XYZ file of C-alpha atoms in Angstrom:
336
model
C 79.621 -26.592 -81.206
C 77.942 -25.089 -78.221
C 78.133 -27.309 -75.376
C 75.576 -26.949 -72.184
C 77.611 -27.459 -68.843
C 77.071 -31.162 -67.393
C 75.374 -31.480 -63.890
C 78.715 -31.412 -62.369
C 78.971 -28.387 -59.494
C 80.291 -25.031 -61.215
C 82.234 -22.163 -59.030
C 78.992 -19.239 -60.003
C 81.184 -15.943 -60.727
C 79.527 -13.361 -58.570
C 78.117 -10.577 -61.186
C 79.609 -6.745 -60.138
C 76.256 -4.530 -59.002
C 77.116 -2.248 -61.573
C 76.776 -4.838 -64.020
C 73.553 -6.040 -65.905
C 72.005 -9.237 -64.466
C 70.213 -9.617 -67.259
C 71.794 -9.002 -70.523
C 70.197 -9.417 -73.678
C 72.262 -9.455 -76.996
C 71.048 -9.761 -80.643
C 69.144 -12.718 -79.625
C 66.856 -13.945 -82.626
C 64.580 -16.961 -82.382
C 63.572 -18.881 -85.454
C 61.281 -21.745 -86.001
C 61.400 -23.983 -89.622
C 59.264 -25.211 -90.889
C 58.162 -26.729 -95.064
C 55.176 -23.510 -95.089
C 59.106 -20.835 -94.537
C 60.840 -19.925 -91.406
C 58.869 -18.160 -88.558
C 60.612 -15.374 -86.920
C 59.839 -15.254 -83.042
C 61.836 -12.952 -81.795
C 63.928 -10.263 -84.272
C 67.453 -9.310 -83.056
C 66.248 -8.809 -79.042
C 68.368 -6.555 -76.833
C 67.596 -5.875 -73.347
C 69.121 -4.884 -69.804
C 68.018 -4.972 -66.442
C 69.878 -3.933 -63.584
C 69.719 -4.811 -60.031
C 66.626 -3.114 -58.112
C 65.220 -2.603 -61.463
C 62.029 -3.842 -62.995
C 61.456 -3.788 -67.105
C 58.025 -4.395 -68.444
C 57.550 -5.884 -71.666
C 54.439 -4.612 -73.429
C 52.850 -6.331 -76.576
C 49.833 -7.854 -78.261
C 49.477 -11.613 -78.006
C 51.106 -13.395 -80.738
C 54.031 -10.689 -80.347
C 56.836 -13.035 -78.985
C 57.005 -11.871 -75.234
C 56.298 -15.328 -74.236
C 59.242 -16.733 -76.780
C 61.444 -14.670 -75.067
C 61.188 -14.907 -71.784
C 61.252 -18.719 -72.607
C 64.964 -18.519 -74.207
C 65.495 -16.487 -70.901
C 64.610 -18.984 -68.299
C 66.913 -21.811 -70.547
C 63.687 -23.234 -71.374
C 64.362 -22.304 -75.547
C 67.805 -21.573 -77.166
C 68.169 -18.372 -79.170
C 69.071 -19.143 -83.074
C 71.542 -16.625 -82.629
C 72.520 -14.003 -79.941
C 73.804 -14.193 -76.702
C 72.005 -14.532 -73.166
C 73.315 -13.685 -69.549
C 72.299 -14.010 -66.087
C 74.896 -12.629 -63.417
C 77.301 -12.875 -65.820
C 76.710 -16.048 -66.514
C 75.922 -17.531 -70.370
C 72.547 -18.905 -70.058
C 73.560 -21.187 -73.338
C 76.971 -22.485 -72.931
C 76.279 -23.018 -68.577
C 72.735 -23.303 -68.843
C 72.428 -24.738 -65.089
C 75.055 -22.016 -63.815
C 72.671 -19.556 -64.808
C 69.699 -20.626 -63.844
C 71.012 -20.345 -60.460
C 70.367 -16.959 -60.735
C 66.506 -17.284 -61.850
C 63.173 -17.851 -60.552
C 60.193 -17.887 -62.895
C 56.329 -17.667 -62.059
C 54.744 -19.078 -65.137
C 50.960 -17.261 -66.183
C 48.999 -20.577 -65.063
C 50.441 -21.535 -61.616
C 48.874 -22.086 -58.620
C 50.991 -23.896 -55.104
C 49.141 -26.714 -55.255
C 50.770 -28.689 -52.535
C 48.346 -29.929 -49.074
C 50.538 -27.892 -47.410
C 50.524 -24.478 -45.125
C 52.117 -21.497 -46.213
C 55.656 -21.873 -44.672
C 55.391 -25.699 -44.688
C 54.748 -24.636 -48.726
C 58.116 -21.617 -48.692
C 59.867 -24.495 -46.185
C 59.874 -27.443 -48.803
C 61.001 -25.097 -51.893
C 63.443 -23.165 -49.918
C 65.056 -26.468 -49.045
C 64.704 -27.924 -52.040
C 66.833 -24.597 -53.542
C 69.384 -25.185 -51.250
C 69.017 -23.338 -48.429
C 71.063 -24.519 -45.499
C 68.643 -26.728 -42.968
C 71.411 -25.261 -40.455
C 69.418 -21.553 -40.547
C 65.840 -22.820 -42.554
C 63.182 -21.834 -39.858
C 64.781 -18.586 -39.991
C 65.431 -18.457 -43.504
C 61.710 -19.119 -44.192
C 60.540 -16.978 -41.305
C 62.275 -13.801 -42.817
C 60.988 -15.073 -46.826
C 57.477 -15.068 -44.711
C 57.749 -11.489 -43.351
C 59.094 -9.901 -46.902
C 56.511 -11.154 -48.269
C 53.353 -10.022 -46.273
C 52.789 -13.721 -45.255
C 53.653 -14.194 -42.111
C 49.777 -13.183 -40.277
C 48.650 -16.711 -43.080
C 51.517 -18.538 -42.293
C 49.360 -21.678 -40.308
C 46.911 -21.537 -43.464
C 46.279 -23.520 -45.652
C 46.931 -22.495 -49.218
C 43.943 -24.144 -50.548
C 42.343 -21.469 -47.801
C 43.604 -18.653 -49.536
C 41.759 -15.089 -51.978
C 43.989 -15.551 -55.303
C 46.346 -12.339 -54.469
C 47.499 -13.788 -51.254
C 48.284 -17.156 -53.716
C 50.407 -14.800 -55.673
C 52.443 -14.211 -52.969
C 53.041 -17.472 -51.744
C 54.796 -18.232 -55.087
C 56.364 -14.920 -54.785
C 57.788 -16.227 -51.850
C 59.041 -19.439 -53.184
C 60.187 -17.415 -56.500
C 62.854 -15.820 -54.320
C 63.633 -18.773 -51.813
C 67.048 -19.497 -53.665
C 69.811 -18.415 -51.848
C 71.670 -17.034 -55.695
C 68.715 -15.529 -56.660
C 69.192 -12.310 -58.706
C 66.549 -12.083 -61.362
C 62.820 -12.682 -61.341
C 60.808 -13.619 -64.291
C 56.673 -12.516 -64.048
C 54.575 -14.132 -66.742
C 51.380 -12.212 -66.127
C 51.462 -11.618 -61.810
C 48.275 -10.200 -61.449
C 45.982 -12.311 -63.888
C 43.179 -13.390 -62.669
C 42.838 -11.951 -59.325
C 40.645 -8.912 -58.180
C 41.474 -5.063 -58.456
C 42.204 -4.755 -54.224
C 44.629 -8.255 -54.624
C 45.973 -6.606 -57.802
C 47.296 -3.828 -55.899
C 48.550 -5.596 -52.667
C 50.900 -7.465 -55.433
C 52.476 -4.253 -57.081
C 53.008 -3.302 -53.905
C 54.679 -6.450 -53.199
C 56.382 -6.697 -56.396
C 57.508 -2.670 -56.496
C 59.324 -3.337 -52.749
C 61.598 -6.283 -53.755
C 63.587 -3.453 -55.440
C 65.445 -3.319 -51.648
C 66.498 -6.915 -51.626
C 68.336 -6.344 -55.454
C 66.236 -8.136 -57.181
C 66.099 -7.511 -60.795
C 62.679 -7.953 -62.533
C 61.023 -8.391 -66.265
C 57.671 -9.067 -66.146
C 55.246 -9.236 -69.371
C 51.653 -7.710 -69.245
C 48.647 -6.860 -70.320
C 47.900 -3.961 -67.636
C 49.130 -0.938 -68.670
C 48.249 -0.140 -65.435
C 50.349 -2.800 -64.148
C 53.777 -1.575 -66.202
C 53.320 2.768 -65.130
C 52.684 1.619 -61.987
C 56.262 -0.150 -60.887
C 58.586 -0.217 -64.372
C 61.691 1.600 -64.453
C 61.548 0.922 -68.457
C 58.954 -0.208 -70.981
C 60.342 -2.308 -73.404
C 57.245 -2.272 -76.502
C 56.614 -5.779 -78.925
C 55.523 -6.130 -82.062
C 56.110 -8.421 -84.427
C 59.775 -10.570 -82.879
C 60.975 -6.835 -82.972
C 61.089 -4.415 -79.784
C 59.474 -1.263 -81.876
C 60.180 1.214 -78.350
C 61.931 1.056 -74.988
C 62.237 3.408 -72.613
C 61.064 4.898 -69.277
C 57.004 6.171 -68.887
C 57.989 9.172 -69.967
C 60.286 8.350 -72.360
C 57.126 6.539 -74.203
C 55.535 8.672 -73.917
C 56.592 11.607 -75.438
C 57.189 9.856 -78.753
C 53.701 10.717 -79.429
C 53.398 14.304 -81.318
C 50.804 15.292 -79.074
C 50.754 16.342 -75.222
C 46.644 15.540 -74.436
C 44.030 13.608 -75.106
C 39.832 14.804 -75.468
C 37.953 11.700 -74.712
C 34.392 11.609 -75.200
C 31.725 8.716 -74.089
C 28.415 8.038 -75.168
C 27.865 8.051 -78.910
C 25.763 6.446 -80.024
C 23.209 8.252 -76.857
C 23.713 11.786 -78.642
C 21.325 14.346 -79.699
C 21.803 16.201 -83.027
C 22.509 19.694 -81.393
C 25.664 17.704 -79.537
C 26.430 15.949 -82.629
C 26.618 18.935 -84.293
C 29.078 20.151 -81.602
C 30.976 16.921 -81.179
C 31.518 16.765 -84.809
C 32.558 20.212 -85.511
C 35.292 19.515 -82.278
C 36.166 16.583 -84.522
C 37.393 18.645 -87.336
C 39.386 20.446 -85.541
C 41.524 17.284 -83.496
C 42.551 14.210 -85.015
C 40.578 11.585 -83.725
C 43.290 8.929 -83.114
C 41.236 5.907 -81.163
C 37.630 4.867 -81.876
C 35.578 1.564 -79.967
C 32.568 1.547 -79.206
C 30.929 4.498 -77.545
C 34.435 5.551 -77.130
C 37.005 7.900 -79.277
C 39.769 9.987 -78.370
C 41.137 12.673 -79.827
C 44.648 14.241 -79.476
C 45.401 17.342 -78.266
C 48.742 19.538 -78.257
C 47.750 20.975 -75.002
C 44.833 19.667 -73.177
C 45.114 22.182 -70.279
C 45.156 25.164 -72.959
C 42.397 27.968 -72.701
C 40.703 26.726 -76.087
C 40.752 23.334 -76.139
C 39.419 23.580 -72.349
C 36.407 26.181 -73.633
C 35.530 23.605 -76.725
C 35.075 20.948 -73.867
C 33.070 23.015 -71.461
C 30.583 23.792 -74.484
C 30.572 19.986 -75.504
C 29.626 18.708 -71.945
C 26.954 21.330 -71.827
C 25.501 20.005 -74.813
C 25.055 16.448 -72.728
C 28.374 15.559 -74.334
C 30.426 12.928 -71.715
C 34.446 15.036 -72.898
C 37.062 15.046 -70.786
C 40.908 16.118 -71.278
C 43.452 14.158 -69.784
C 47.555 14.361 -70.487
C 48.453 11.539 -72.886
C 49.012 7.951 -70.990
C 51.384 4.353 -71.659
C 48.158 3.865 -73.262
C 48.064 6.205 -76.113
C 51.475 5.813 -76.882
C 51.238 1.420 -77.010
C 48.639 2.112 -79.155
C 49.855 4.721 -81.497
C 52.957 2.669 -81.762
C 51.780 -0.537 -81.815
C 49.277 0.428 -85.148
C 52.227 1.973 -87.019
C 54.400 -1.175 -86.740
C 51.848 -3.708 -87.579
C 51.002 -1.065 -90.709
C 54.710 -0.688 -91.627
C 54.702 -1.414 -95.196
C 50.962 -1.898 -96.360
């Protein structure tokens, strides 16, 4: 029987900087019911080193949040192991949690305090020494770009600045090695989203390992050293953004917009192009066709001819979104 650690003080091991801060090995989570077992996570393997960012992508219900909750110690895996900074999360959850901060998706600082008071309060709560709390708080405010706003009440801040306050609070623990971000920019405007991205990207210098879930493919492309795509509880693809894109058998896409406003001549021209290049994605007024070379002379000439006919067509290299949609679609139809 696995016995979780007690509330007694334990000596926390310091993991080598060469060792992964997070190591997930063969983790499974199964929920039992009268209707049969439901597998939420199916043999998951992950690792993140200090200063790395891993983005977890997947449709709703894919198992991302379940995995995040296991890593945070809120759920116990049915089988497998999870280690944070070398500490077993199942056997010694209190010790492992010393190294983790979590920012849930639906979370906002609520206390009627200033920015500085928020950060100071949570730093003390997480064990920062009171003798140096002023300088410690000041350093966190500078690191997160909040020092110009430190005397403002949090309720007066924009959504993007509130996210920064949450990140400052998350970093306040003296032993934090792993930051878990669940949809970190949901509900903020595009300008604020970019600002939060820059802050998260800057945390590499603090040697923080970051695992984030996101539905913004652009967010993963901007931030992540590695991407893991989850569907049906399994990791169906993992690697750098380039490695994920290279899994597609084609290198470019031809995108067409305004499909419901085509003249007969434009429709005929598009039909001719569609007969040569497979359609990989279609929704509403937009479709994408796969091309082996997005800048080859033949396809460039055909796009110019389409535009001359009034078709809004463009060429681009394949994106992470293209790979994501193809891989999720393939994994969803396996066995059908």
